[in-house]
Coordinates of C-alpha atoms in Angstrom, one line a residue:
X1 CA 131.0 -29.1 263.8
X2 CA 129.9 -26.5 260.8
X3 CA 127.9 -27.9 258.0
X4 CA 127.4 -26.6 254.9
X5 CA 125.1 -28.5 252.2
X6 CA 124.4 -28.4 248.2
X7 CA 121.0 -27.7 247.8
X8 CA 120.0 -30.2 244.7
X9 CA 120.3 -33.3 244.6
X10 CA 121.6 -33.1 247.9
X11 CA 118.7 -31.4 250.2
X12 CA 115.8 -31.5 247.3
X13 CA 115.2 -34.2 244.6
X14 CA 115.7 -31.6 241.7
X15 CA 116.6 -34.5 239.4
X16 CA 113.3 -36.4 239.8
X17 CA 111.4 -32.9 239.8
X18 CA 113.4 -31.9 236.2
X19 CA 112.2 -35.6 235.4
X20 CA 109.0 -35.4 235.8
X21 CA 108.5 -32.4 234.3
X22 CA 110.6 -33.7 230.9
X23 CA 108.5 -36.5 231.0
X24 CA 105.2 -34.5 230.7
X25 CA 106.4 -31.9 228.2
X26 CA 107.6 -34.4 225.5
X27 CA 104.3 -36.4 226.4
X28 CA 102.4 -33.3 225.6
X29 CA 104.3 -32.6 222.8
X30 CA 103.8 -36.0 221.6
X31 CA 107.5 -36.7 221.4
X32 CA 109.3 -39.8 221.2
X33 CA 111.2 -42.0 224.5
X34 CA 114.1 -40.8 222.3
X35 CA 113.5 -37.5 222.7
X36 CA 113.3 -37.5 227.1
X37 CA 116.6 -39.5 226.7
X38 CA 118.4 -36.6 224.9
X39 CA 116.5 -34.2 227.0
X40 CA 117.9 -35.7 230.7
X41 CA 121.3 -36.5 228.9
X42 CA 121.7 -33.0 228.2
X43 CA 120.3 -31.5 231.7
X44 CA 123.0 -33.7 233.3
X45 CA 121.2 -33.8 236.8
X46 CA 121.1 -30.2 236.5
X47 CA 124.9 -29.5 235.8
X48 CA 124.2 -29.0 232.0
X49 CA 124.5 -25.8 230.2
X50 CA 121.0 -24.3 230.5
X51 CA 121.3 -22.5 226.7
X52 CA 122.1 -26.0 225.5
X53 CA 119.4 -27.8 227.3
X54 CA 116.5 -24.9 226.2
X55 CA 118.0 -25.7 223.0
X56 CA 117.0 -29.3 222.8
X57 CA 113.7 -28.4 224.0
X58 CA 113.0 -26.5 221.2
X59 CA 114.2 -28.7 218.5
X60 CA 112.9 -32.0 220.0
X61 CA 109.4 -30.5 221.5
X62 CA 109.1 -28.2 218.2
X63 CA 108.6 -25.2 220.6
X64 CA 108.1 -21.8 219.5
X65 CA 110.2 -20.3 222.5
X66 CA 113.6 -18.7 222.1
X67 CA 116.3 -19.7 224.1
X68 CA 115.3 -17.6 226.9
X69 CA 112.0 -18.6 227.0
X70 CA 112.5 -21.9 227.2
X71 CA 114.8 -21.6 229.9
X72 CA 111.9 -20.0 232.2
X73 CA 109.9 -22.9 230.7
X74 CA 111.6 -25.4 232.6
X75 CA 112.8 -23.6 235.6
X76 CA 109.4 -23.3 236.5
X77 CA 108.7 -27.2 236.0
X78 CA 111.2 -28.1 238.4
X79 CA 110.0 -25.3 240.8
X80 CA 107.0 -26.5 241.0
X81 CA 108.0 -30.2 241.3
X82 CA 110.7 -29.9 243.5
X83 CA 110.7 -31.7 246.9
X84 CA 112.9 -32.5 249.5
X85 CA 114.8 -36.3 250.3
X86 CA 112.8 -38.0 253.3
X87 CA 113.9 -37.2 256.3
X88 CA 116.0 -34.5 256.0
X89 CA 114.5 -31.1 257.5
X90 CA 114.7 -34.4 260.7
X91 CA 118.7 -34.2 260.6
X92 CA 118.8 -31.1 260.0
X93 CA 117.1 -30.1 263.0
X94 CA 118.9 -33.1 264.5
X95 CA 122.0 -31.1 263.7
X96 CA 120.8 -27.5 264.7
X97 CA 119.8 -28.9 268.3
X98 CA 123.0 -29.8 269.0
X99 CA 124.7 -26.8 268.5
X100 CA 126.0 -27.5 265.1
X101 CA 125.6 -24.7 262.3
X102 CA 124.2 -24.8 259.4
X103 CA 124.1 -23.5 256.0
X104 CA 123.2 -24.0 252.2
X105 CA 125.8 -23.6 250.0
X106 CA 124.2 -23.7 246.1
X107 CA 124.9 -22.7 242.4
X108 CA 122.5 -21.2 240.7
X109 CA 119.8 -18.3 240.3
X110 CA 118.8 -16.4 242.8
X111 CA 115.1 -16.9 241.7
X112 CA 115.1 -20.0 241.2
X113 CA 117.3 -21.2 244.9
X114 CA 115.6 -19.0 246.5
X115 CA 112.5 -20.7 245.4
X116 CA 113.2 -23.6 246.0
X117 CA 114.0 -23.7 249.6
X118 CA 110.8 -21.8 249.8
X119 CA 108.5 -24.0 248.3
X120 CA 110.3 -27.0 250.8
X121 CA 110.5 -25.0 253.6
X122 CA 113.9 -25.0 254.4
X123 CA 114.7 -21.6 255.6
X124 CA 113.1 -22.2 259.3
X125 CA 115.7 -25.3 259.4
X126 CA 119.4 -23.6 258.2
X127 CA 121.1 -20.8 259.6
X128 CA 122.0 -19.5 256.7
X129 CA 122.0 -19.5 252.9
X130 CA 124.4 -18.8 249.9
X131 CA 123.5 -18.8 246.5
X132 CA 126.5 -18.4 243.3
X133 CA 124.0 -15.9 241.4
X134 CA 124.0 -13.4 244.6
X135 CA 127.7 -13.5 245.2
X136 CA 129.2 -13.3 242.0
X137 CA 131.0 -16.6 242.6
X138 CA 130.4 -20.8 242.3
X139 CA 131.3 -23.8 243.6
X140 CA 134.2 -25.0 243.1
X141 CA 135.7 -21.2 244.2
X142 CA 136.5 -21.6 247.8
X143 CA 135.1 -17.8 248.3
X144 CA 131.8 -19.9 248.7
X145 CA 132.5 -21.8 251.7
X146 CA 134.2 -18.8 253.0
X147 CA 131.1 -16.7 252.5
X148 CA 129.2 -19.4 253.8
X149 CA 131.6 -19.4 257.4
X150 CA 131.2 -16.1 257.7
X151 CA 127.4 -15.5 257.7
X152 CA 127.6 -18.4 260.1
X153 CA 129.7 -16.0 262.3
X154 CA 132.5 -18.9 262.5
X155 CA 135.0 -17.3 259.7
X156 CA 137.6 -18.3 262.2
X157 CA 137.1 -21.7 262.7
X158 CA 139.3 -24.5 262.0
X159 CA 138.4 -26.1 258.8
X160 CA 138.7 -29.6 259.6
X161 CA 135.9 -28.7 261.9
X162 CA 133.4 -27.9 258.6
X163 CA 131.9 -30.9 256.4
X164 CA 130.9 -29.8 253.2
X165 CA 127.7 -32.4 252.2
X166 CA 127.0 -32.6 248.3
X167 CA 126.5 -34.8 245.0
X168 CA 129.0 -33.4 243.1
X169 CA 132.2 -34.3 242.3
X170 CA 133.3 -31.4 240.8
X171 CA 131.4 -28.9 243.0
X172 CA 130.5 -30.0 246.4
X173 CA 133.9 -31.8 247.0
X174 CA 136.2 -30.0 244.9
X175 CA 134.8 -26.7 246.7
X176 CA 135.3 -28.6 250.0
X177 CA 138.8 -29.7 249.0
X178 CA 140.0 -25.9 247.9
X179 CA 138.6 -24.5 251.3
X180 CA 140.2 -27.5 253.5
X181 CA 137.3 -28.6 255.1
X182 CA 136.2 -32.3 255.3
X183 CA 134.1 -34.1 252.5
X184 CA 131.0 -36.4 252.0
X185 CA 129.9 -37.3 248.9
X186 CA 125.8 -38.3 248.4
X187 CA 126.7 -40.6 245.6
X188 CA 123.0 -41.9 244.7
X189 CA 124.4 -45.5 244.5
X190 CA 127.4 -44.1 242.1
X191 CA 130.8 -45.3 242.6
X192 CA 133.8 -43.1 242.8
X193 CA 135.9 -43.5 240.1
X194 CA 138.3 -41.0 240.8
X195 CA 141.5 -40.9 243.3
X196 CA 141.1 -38.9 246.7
X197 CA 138.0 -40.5 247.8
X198 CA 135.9 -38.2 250.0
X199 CA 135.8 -38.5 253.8
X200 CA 132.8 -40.2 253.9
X201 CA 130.8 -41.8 250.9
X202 CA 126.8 -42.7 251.4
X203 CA 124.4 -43.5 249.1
X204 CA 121.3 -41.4 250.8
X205 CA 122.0 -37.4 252.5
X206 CA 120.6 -38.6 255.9
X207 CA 123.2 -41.6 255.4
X208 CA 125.9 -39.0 254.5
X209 CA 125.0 -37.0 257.6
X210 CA 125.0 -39.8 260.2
X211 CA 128.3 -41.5 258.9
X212 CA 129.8 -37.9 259.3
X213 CA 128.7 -37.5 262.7
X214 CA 129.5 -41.0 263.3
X215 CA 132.7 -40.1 265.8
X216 CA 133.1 -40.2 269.7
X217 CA 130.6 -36.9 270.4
X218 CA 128.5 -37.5 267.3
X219 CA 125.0 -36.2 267.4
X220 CA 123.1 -38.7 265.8
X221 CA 122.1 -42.5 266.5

């Protein structure tokens, strides 16, 4: 089997690192509870619009930034908060001893990807990585998984043979969906609301990970 993972929210907590940070800026700025509840409404896990969210920051926090600014502001926060879900580099490494490739497949900066999968250490544990802001292209474009197959050195293979592991409806298993690979959805204790439920549906990554590989020949126990 390939496997190709989302990066946050799915490999790193980057919703409790934006958190935290949120939380200490509006205490520092002596904002309101009101205030960190528009800010993480707005930041939508990460998904948000980053001009809109800087925004917010500035009119809520009173900063002096411009949009720009404030963006940097709290990229930085969540870099250096950011850390990874228990257990994970374990099944990863779980996974790569087997025989079973695998990659990061993210949105995002370059900068700020790249960064964080620094900071956790994660590039000893994939075998590759693909970031939207170096190709030109996001998830949900299939072009990412393909990219992803390719650095893998498996462009070939047959795609019910690939699991594409994210949080994200509308990324990780839409992408998954337009390339024709398999699906698991990290739902965080979410439901799913929609039709076309994933291939597998677990409330942790690891979870996700040993469901998926739950068949005769799976790799974990």
């Amino acid at each position: 089997m390939i496997w190709l993972f989302d990066l946050d929210n799915t490999l790193v907590d980057r919703a409790g690192a934006f958190e935290a940070w949120a939380s200490g800026a509006v205490a520092a700025a002596g904002a309101s509870a009101d205030d960190l509840a528009a800010i993480l409404e707005v930041d939508e896990g990460g998904h948000g619009s980053k001009e809109a969210l800087a925004r917010v920051l500035i009119d809520r926090l009173g900063w002096a930034d411009d949009v720009p600014g404030a963006i940097g502001r709290f990229r930085t926060g969540v870099l250096e908060r950011v850390r990874l879900y228990d257990g994970v580099l374990f099944s990863l490494d779980v996974l790569r001893g087997a025989g079973h490739p695998v990659a990061v497949v993210t949105n995002g900066t370059s900068a700020q990807q790249r960064g964080k999968i620094a900071r956790c250490g994660l590039d000893e544990h994939v075998d590759a990585v693909v970031v939207s802001g170096e190709e030109g292209v996001a998830k949900p474009d299939p072009r990412m998984v393909e990219i992803a197959l390719d650095r893998l050195g498996v462009a070939d293979v047959d795609r019910r043979e690939v699991w594409m592991v994210g949080d994200a409806a509308h990324a990780d298993v839409a992408v998954g969906r337009a390339a024709g690979t398999r699906t698991v959805w990290v739902s965080h204790g979410r439901s799913w609301d929609g039709p076309d439920r994933p291939d597998v549906v677990a409330p942790t990554t690891r979870e996700a990970i040993a469901l998926a590989a739950s068949p005769p020949g799976a790799v974990l126990s």
